[in-house]
XYZ file of C-alpha atoms in Angstrom:
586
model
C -70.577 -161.205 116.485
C -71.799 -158.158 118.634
C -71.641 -158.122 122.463
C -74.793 -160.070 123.686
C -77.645 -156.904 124.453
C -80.134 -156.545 127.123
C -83.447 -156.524 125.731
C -85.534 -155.502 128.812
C -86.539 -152.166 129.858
C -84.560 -149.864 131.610
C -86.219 -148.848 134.422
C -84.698 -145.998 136.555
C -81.415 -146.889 137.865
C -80.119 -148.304 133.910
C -81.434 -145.686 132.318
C -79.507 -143.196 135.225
C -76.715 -145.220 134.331
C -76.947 -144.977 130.823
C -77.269 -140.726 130.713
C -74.297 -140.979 132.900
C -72.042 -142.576 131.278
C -73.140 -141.988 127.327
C -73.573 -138.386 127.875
C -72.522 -135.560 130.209
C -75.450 -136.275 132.783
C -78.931 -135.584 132.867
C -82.222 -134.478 134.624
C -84.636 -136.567 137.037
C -87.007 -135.753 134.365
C -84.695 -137.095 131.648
C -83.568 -139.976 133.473
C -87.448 -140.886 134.193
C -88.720 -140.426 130.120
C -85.764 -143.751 129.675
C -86.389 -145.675 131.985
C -89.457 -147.089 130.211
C -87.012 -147.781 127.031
C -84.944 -150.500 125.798
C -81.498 -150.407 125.795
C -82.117 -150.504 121.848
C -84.515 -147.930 121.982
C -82.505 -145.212 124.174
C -79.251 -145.423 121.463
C -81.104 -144.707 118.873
C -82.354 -141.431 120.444
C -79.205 -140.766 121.720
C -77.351 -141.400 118.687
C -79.397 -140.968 115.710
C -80.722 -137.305 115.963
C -80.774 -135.131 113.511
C -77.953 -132.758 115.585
C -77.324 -129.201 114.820
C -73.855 -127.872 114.259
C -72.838 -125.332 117.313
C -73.105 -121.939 116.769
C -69.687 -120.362 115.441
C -67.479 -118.745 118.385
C -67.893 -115.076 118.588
C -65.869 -112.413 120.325
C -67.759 -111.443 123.080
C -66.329 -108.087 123.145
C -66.702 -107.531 119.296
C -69.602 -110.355 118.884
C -67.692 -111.589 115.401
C -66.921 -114.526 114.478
C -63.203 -115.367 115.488
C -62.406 -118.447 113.554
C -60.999 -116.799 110.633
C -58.925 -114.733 112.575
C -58.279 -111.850 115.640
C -61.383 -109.687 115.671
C -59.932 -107.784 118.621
C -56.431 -106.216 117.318
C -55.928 -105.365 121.578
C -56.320 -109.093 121.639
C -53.400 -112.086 121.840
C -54.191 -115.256 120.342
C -54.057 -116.393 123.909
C -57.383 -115.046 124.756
C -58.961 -116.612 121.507
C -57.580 -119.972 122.970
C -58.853 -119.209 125.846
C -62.330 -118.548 124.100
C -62.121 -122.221 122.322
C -62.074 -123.993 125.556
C -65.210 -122.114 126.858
C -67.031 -122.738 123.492
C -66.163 -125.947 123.763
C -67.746 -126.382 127.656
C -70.637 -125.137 126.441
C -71.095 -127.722 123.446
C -70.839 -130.228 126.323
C -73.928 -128.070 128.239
C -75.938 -128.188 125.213
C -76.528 -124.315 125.908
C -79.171 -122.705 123.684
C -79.842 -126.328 121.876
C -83.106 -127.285 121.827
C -84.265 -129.163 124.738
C -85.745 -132.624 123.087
C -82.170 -132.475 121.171
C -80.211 -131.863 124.270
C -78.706 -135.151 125.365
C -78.235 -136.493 122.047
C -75.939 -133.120 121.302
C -74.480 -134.167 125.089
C -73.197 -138.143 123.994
C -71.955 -135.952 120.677
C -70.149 -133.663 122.669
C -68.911 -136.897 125.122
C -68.130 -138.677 122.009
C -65.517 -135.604 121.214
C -63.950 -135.363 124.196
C -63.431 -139.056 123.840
C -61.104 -138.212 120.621
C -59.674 -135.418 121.947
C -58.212 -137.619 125.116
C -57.123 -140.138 122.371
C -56.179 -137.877 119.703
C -54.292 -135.712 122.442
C -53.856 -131.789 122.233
C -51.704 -129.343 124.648
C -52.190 -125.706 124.108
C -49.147 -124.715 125.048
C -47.149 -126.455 122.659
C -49.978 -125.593 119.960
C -50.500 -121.969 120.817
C -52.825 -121.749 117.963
C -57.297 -120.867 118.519
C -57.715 -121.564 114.729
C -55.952 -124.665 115.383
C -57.926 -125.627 118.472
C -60.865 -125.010 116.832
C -60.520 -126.386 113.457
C -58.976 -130.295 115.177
C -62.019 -129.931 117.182
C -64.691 -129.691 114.521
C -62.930 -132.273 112.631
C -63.193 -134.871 115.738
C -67.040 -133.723 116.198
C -67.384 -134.681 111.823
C -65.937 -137.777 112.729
C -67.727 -138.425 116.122
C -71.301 -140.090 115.058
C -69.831 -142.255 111.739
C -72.818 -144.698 111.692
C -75.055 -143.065 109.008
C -72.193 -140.969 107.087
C -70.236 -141.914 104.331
C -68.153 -145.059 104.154
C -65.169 -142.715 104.476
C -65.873 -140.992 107.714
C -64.346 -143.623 109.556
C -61.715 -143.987 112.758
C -59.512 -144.903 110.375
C -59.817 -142.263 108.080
C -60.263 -139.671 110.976
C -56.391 -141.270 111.616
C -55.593 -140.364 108.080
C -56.946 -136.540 108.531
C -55.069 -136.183 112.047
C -51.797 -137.163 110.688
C -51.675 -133.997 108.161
C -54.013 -132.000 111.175
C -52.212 -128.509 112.091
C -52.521 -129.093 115.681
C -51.052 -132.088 115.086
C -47.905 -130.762 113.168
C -47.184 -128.936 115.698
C -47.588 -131.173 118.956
C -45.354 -133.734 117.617
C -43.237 -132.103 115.415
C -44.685 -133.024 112.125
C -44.328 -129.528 110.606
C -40.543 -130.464 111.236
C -40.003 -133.805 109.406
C -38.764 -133.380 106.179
C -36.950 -135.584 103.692
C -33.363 -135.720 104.837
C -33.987 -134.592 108.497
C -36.641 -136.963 109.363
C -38.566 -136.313 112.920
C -39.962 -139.616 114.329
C -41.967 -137.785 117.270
C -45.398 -137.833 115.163
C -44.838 -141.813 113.860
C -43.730 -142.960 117.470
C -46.913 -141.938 118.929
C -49.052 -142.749 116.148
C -48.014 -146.315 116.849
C -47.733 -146.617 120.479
C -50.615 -144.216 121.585
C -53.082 -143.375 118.493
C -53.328 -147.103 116.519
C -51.713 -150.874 117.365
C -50.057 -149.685 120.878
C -48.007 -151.966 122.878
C -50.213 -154.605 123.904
C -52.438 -155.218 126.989
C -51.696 -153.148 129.452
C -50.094 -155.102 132.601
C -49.927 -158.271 130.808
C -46.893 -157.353 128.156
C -44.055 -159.439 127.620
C -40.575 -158.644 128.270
C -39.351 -156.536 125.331
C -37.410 -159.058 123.224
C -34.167 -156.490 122.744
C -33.629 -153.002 121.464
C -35.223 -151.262 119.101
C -38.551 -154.434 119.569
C -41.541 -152.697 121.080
C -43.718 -156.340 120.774
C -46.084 -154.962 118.299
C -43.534 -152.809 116.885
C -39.852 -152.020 115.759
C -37.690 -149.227 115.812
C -37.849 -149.381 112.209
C -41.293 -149.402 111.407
C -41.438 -145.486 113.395
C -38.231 -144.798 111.076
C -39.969 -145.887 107.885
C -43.352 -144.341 109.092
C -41.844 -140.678 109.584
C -40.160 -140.901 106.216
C -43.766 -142.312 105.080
C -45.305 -138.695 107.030
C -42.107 -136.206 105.374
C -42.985 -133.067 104.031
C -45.742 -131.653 105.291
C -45.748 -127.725 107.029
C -48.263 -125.755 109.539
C -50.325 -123.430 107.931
C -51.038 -120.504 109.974
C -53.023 -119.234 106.937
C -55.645 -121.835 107.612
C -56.779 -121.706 103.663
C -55.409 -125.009 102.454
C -59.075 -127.327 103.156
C -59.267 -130.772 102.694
C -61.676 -131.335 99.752
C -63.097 -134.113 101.647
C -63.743 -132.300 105.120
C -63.587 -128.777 104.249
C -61.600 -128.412 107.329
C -57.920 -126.458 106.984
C -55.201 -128.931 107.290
C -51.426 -128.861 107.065
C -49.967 -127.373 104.166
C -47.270 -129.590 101.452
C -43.879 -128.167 101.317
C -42.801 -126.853 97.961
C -45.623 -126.715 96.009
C -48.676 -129.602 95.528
C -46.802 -130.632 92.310
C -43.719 -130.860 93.723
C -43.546 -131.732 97.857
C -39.814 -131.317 97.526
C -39.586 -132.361 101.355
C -41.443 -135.445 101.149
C -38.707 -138.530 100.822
C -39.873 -140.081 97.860
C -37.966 -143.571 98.208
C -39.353 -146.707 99.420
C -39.941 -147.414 102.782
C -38.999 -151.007 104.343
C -41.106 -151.752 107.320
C -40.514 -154.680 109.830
C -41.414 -158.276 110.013
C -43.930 -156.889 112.575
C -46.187 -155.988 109.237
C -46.542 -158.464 106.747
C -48.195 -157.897 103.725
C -50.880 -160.434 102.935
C -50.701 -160.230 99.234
C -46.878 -160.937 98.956
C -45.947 -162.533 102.566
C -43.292 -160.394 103.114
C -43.073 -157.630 105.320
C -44.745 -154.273 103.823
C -42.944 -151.369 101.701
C -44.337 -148.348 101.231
C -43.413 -146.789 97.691
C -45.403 -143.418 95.685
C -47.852 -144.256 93.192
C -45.949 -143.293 89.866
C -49.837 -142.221 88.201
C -49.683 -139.577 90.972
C -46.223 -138.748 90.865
C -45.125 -135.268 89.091
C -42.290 -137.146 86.550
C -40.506 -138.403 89.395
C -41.244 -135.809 91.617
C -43.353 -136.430 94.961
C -46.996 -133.907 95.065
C -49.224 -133.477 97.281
C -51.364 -136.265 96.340
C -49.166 -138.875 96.086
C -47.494 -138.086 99.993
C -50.911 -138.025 100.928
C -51.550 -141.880 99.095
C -48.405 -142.833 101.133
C -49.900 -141.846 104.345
C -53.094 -143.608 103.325
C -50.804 -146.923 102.643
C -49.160 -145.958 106.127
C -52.413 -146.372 108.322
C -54.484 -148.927 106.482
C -51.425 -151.195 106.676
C -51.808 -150.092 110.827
C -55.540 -150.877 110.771
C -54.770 -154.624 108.952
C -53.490 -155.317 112.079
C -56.140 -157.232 115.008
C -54.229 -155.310 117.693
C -55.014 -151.849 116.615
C -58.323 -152.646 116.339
C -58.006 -153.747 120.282
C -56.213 -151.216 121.092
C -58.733 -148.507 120.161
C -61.592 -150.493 121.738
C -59.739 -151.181 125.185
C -59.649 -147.074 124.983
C -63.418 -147.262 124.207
C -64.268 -149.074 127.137
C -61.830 -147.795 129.708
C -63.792 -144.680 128.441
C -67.715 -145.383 128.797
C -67.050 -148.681 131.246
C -64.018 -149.800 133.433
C -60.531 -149.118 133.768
C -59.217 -152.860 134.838
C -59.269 -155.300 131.786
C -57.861 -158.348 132.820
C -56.754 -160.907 129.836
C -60.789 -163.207 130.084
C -62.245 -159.660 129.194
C -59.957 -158.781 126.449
C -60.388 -161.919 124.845
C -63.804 -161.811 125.172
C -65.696 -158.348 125.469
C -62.949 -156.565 123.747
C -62.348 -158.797 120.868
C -65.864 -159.642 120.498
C -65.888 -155.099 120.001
C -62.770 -155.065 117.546
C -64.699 -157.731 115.246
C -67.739 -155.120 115.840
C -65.427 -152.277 114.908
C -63.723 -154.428 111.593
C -67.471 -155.226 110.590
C -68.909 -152.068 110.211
C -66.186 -150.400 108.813
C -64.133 -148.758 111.582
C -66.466 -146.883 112.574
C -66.815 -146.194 116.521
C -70.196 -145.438 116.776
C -71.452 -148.804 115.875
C -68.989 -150.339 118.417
C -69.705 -147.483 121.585
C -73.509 -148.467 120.312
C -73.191 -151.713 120.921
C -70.940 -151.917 123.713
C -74.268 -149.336 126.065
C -76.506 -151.788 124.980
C -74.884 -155.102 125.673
C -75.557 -157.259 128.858
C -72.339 -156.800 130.048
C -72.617 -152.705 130.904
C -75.810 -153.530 132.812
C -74.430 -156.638 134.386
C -76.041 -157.165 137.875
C -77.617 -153.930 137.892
C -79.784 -155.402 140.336
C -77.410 -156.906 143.317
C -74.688 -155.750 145.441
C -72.329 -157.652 143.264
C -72.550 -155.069 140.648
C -69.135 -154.513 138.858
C -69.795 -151.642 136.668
C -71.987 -149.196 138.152
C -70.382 -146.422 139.803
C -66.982 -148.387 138.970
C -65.526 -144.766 137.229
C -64.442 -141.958 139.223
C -66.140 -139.114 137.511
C -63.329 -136.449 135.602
C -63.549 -132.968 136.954
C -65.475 -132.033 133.980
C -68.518 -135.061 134.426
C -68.821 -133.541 138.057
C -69.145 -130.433 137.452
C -70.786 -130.325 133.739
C -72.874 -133.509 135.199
C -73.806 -131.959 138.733
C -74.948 -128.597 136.434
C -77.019 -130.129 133.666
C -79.001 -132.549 136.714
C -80.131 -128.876 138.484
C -80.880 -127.531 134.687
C -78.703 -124.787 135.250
C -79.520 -122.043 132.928
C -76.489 -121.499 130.723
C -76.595 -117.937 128.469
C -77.024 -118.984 124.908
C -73.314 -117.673 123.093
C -75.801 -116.326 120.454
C -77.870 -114.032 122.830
C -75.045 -113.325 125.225
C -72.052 -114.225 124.856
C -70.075 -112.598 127.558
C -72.378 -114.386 129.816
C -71.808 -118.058 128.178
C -68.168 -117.085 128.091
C -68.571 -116.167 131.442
C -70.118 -119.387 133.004
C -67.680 -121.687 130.791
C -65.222 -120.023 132.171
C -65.772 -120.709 135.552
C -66.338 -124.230 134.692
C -62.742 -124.882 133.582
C -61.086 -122.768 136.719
C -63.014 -125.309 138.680
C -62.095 -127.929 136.801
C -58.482 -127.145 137.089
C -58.971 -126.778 140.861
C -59.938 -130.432 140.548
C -56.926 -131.743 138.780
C -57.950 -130.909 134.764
C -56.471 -128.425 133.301
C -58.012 -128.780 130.036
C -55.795 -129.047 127.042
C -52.935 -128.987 129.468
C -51.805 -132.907 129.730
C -49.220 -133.215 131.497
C -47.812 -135.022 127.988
C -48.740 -136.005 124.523
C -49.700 -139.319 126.226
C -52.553 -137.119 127.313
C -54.751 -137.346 131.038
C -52.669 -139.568 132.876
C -57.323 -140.965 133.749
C -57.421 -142.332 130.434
C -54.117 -144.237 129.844
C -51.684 -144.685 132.693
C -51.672 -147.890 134.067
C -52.448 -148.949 136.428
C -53.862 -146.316 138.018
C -56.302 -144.053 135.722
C -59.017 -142.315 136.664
C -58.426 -142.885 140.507
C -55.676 -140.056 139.352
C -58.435 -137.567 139.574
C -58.171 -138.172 143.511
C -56.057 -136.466 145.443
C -56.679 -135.253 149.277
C -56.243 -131.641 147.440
C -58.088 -132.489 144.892
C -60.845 -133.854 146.517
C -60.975 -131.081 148.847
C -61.862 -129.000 145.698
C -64.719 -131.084 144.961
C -66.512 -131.099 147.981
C -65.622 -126.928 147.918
C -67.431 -126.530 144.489
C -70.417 -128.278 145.862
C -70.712 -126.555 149.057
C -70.310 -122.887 146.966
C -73.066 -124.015 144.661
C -75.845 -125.494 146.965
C -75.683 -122.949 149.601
C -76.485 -119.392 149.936
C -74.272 -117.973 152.071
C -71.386 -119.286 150.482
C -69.346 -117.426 147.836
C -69.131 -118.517 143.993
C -70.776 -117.691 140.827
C -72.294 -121.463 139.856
C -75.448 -121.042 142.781
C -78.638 -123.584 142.836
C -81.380 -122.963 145.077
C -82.301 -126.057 146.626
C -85.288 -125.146 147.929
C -86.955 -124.153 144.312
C -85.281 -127.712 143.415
C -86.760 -129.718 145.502
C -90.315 -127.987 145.174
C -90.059 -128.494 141.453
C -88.456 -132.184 140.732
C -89.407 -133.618 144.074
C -92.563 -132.305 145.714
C -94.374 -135.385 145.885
C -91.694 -136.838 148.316
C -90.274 -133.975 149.687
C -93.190 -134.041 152.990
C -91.196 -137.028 154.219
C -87.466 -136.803 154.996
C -86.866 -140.376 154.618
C -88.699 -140.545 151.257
C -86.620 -137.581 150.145
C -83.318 -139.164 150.812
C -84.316 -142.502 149.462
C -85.304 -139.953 145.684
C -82.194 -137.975 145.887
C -80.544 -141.450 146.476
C -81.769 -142.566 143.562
C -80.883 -139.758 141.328
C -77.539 -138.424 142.846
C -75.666 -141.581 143.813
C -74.431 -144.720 141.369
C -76.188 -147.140 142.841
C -79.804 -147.191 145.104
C -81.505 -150.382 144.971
C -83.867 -151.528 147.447
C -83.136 -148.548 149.991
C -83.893 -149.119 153.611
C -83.569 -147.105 157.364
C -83.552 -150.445 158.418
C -80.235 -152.022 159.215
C -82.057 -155.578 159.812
C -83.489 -155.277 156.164
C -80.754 -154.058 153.853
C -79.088 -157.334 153.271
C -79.694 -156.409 149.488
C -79.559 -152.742 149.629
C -76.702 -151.106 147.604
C -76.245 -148.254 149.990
C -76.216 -149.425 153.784
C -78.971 -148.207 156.498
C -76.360 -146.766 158.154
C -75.532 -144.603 155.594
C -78.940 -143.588 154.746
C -79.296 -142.702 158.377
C -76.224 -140.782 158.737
C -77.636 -138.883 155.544
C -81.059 -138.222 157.445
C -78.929 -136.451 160.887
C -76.840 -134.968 159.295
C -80.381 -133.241 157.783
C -82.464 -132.725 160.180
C -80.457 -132.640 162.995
C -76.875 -130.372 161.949
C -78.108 -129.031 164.766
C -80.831 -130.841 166.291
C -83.483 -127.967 167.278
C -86.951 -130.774 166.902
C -87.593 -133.321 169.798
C -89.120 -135.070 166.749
C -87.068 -133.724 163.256
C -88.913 -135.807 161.062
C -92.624 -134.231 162.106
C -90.952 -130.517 162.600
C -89.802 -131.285 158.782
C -92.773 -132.413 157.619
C -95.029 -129.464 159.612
C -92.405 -126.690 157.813
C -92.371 -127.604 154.533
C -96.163 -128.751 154.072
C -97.385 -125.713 155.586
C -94.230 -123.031 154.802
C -93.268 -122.583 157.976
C -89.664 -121.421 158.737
C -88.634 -121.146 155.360
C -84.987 -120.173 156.807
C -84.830 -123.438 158.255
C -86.333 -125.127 155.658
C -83.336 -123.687 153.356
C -80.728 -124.376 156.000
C -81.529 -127.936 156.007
C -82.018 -128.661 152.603
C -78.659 -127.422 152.146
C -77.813 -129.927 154.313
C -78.924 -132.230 153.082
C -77.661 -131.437 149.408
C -73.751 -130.820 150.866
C -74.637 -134.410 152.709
C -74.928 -136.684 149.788
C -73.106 -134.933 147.240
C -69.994 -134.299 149.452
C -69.237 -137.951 149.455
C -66.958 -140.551 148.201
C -70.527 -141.907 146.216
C -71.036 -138.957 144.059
C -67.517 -138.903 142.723
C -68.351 -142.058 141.175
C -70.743 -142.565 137.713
């Protein structure tokens, strides 16, 4: 049955954890239109949009379209790949989308970048924009499954990666041909893309060589001969009829794939077919077959045979949902929690289909992501270290930074994206740089994560970007003025220092309930009165110039007095709060 859901309302701090976590951030203003929803009402605005597709990537330089190919012959495919990452930052800014649409296009966008961590990509090894581009739209068909066709599916998304150019060329795929099989491509696909190896930190000793638990060395034999055949195609005109996406190309011709290895396929007692009790074998269809020849269809029925014999198996389904919630919840999931939350989301996930929407659904309104909102005991909020691209993307869309719309100016969107990812790679991210096809060491090295986005260098970065952004007098390209800010979002508190803390509190930081200056009364708070106090010198009195800061403050910004000070301190303020080990967290 599904994960038990909280029915109550929001209020503020669930609903700020909700737009956190489901999408790339919001706005106070967002934040505050939730907080008077359901858990069950909030999903199905966040999910169940009518979205539109994002604008096509143009040259900036030429303003064409540059998906069919180089509009710029002074160009190297290196700056088109370089153009698909910034297009791809701004999906996850909703620039130029409608602004009632914008979060639900933000949890598509975070949905995305959740396959793309799973379904790993390195450009390096890929070296291909078309490539880039096209894996990237086929994640985002793939991403909201609820409503589509039965076929747009995890599982079948598994089925269109495997024959996926980027893919081919990551792990070798456009290399494994009958005869000369390469197992790169089938070793992953079970250890890091379906069944894996079990729960992490609880796995038994490997019974000998060549047993990976869940596993043998023979089922990634049988599975690359299963995958055999299939070439890049750096024409990009082969489409799957189903997707209308380019995929890999057959070798030899469709009605004769004279690379695919056209024998049976033996796989280990590790699969056992339900319908015969032995363990599974793999053969071609002979109605598809060419005579006895192998085509394109029939290696692609094999392949089909290949994962939905994967997905018959409880632990793939596992697997994929201890990714899911290491994702959107928690990182530690001790052996009570997978046998509870995360099997109770793997029946989810079997029920409906394999789809993931249904399950990520499920799992943001369930009890257990709110649990104990309300007390210091809390266990989930502000329990994930925020990637370089949540803190910046997140910190930008919560001051509404205008981004350029890439169909209106594109240099400038190009522009601001581009900043984005040097920052981010300050930080630690280089994106579509993994250090491996395992992918960001955040989402799947045990045991330690996302606290991998911390480093003393690292964090030194962080702090940097938001010191360069929030105050004037600092270089960088990414600037808010605070003072506007606060006059806009917060002018009702903003007369009173404390009051203003306690709001920014409650909008910047993971956790704020029941704030207090008093340390004999926060027993219950979830940020101490010492904290909140060092918050209030450090803006008022960095350097104390008021024998009473809190009137001065109040006297300058009611009346408009010393707006130089006024700025100074706001900025203060801003570096503060959002310098911190608190804001790193989401």
């Amino acid at each position: 049955m599904p994960l038990p859901e909280y029915s109550g309302t929001l209020g503020f701090n669930r609903a700020a954890h909700l737009l956190r976590r489901a999408s790339f951030g919001a706005t106070k203003q967002q934040i505050e239109s939730f907080a008077a929803l359901t858990p069950q009402q909030a999903t199905t605005l966040l999910f169940n949009q009518v979205l539109p597709d994002p604008p096509l990537p143009v040259d900036p330089d030429t303003n064409q379209v540059w998906t069919m190919g180089i509009t710029d012959p002074e160009k190297m495919d290196s700056d088109y790949q370089e153009y698909f990452k910034r297009w791809f930052v701004g999906q996850m800014l909703s620039a130029g989308v409608d602004p009632n649409l914008s979060l639900a296009y933000s949890v598509r966008e975070k949905l995305v970048l959740f396959l793309h961590t799973h379904f790993t990509a390195i450009q390096e090894k890929i070296n291909s924009s078309r490539a880039l581009y096209f894996q990237n739209q086929l994640y985002r068909m793939f991403a909201l499954d609820e409503d589509a066709l039965s076929e747009v599916n995890f599982r079948e998304l598994t089925k269109k990666v495997s024959v996926d150019n980027a893919m081919l060329r990551l792990l070798d795929g456009n290399q494994n041909v009958k005869g000369s099989p390469n197992e790169n491509y089938a070793r992953e696909l079970f250890e890091l893309y379906s069944i894996g190896r079990g729960l992490e930190g609880s796995l038994p000793p490997t019974p000998g060589p060549g047993d990976y638990v869940l596993f043998k060395e023979q089922d990634v034999q049988s599975a690359a001969r299963v995958l055999s055949g299939f070439n890049f195609d750096d024409t990009f005109s082969n489409n799957d009829p189903d997707t209308g996406i380019p995929r890999g190309s057959i070798r030899g011709t469709t009605l004769n794939a004279s690379s695919h290895d056209n024998d049976p396929k033996n796989f280990s007692d590790s699969f056992i077919d339900i319908n015969t009790g032995l363990p599974y074998v793999i053969q071609p269809d002979p109605t598809l077959l060419n005579g006895t020849n192998p085509t394109l269809e029939s290696a692609l029925d094999e392949i089909s045979q290949l994962i939905d014999m994967i997905y018959e198996q409880e632990e793939t389904l596992r697997h994929i949902c201890r990714k899911i919630y290491r994702f959107y919840v928690y990182h530690e999931i001790p052996e009570a929690l997978h046998n509870t939350i995360i099997a109770e989301m793997a029946n989810t996930f079997r029920l409906n289909g394999f789809k993931i929407q249904p399950v990520v659904e499920n799992l943001l309104r369930s009890q257990h992501f709110y649990e104990a909102a309300a007390g210091v005991d809390d266990d989930q909020f502000g329990s994930i270290i925020k990637s370089p691209l949540d803190l910046i993307v997140g910190t930008l869309r919560f001051f509404n930074y205008p981004v350029p719309d890439i169909t209106v100016n594109p240099a400038g969107f190009y522009e601001v994206a581009g900043e984005i990812l040097n920052l981010a790679d300050n930080q630690g991210m280089s994106f579509y740089q993994p250090f491996d096809v395992a992918g960001y060491d955040a989402y799947h090295q045990f045991p330690v994560y996302q606290r991998s986005w911390i480093t003393v260098n690292y964090l030194t970065r962080r702090y940097e970007f938001i010191r360069r952004m929030v105050s004037e007098m600092e270089e960088g390209m990414l600037k808010v003025d605070v003072v506007n800010f606060v006059q806009t979002n917060f002018a009702a508190v903003a007369p009173s220092a404390r009051n203003l803390i306690i709001e920014l509190a409650r909008n910047l930081l993971p956790v704020s309930n029941n704030l207090t200056f008093d340390p004999d009364a926060d027993d219950t708070a979830t940020i101490t009165a010492e904290r909140l106090n060092y918050f209030l010198v450090a803006f008022l009195e960095n350097p104390k110039i008021d024998d009473d800061p809190e009137g001065a403050w109040n006297i300058r910004w009611t009346n408009g007095f010393d707006p130089e000070t006024v700025r100074r301190q706001l900025e203060n303020l801003f570096n503060a709060m959002m310098q911190t080990p608190e804001y790193q967290l989401h």
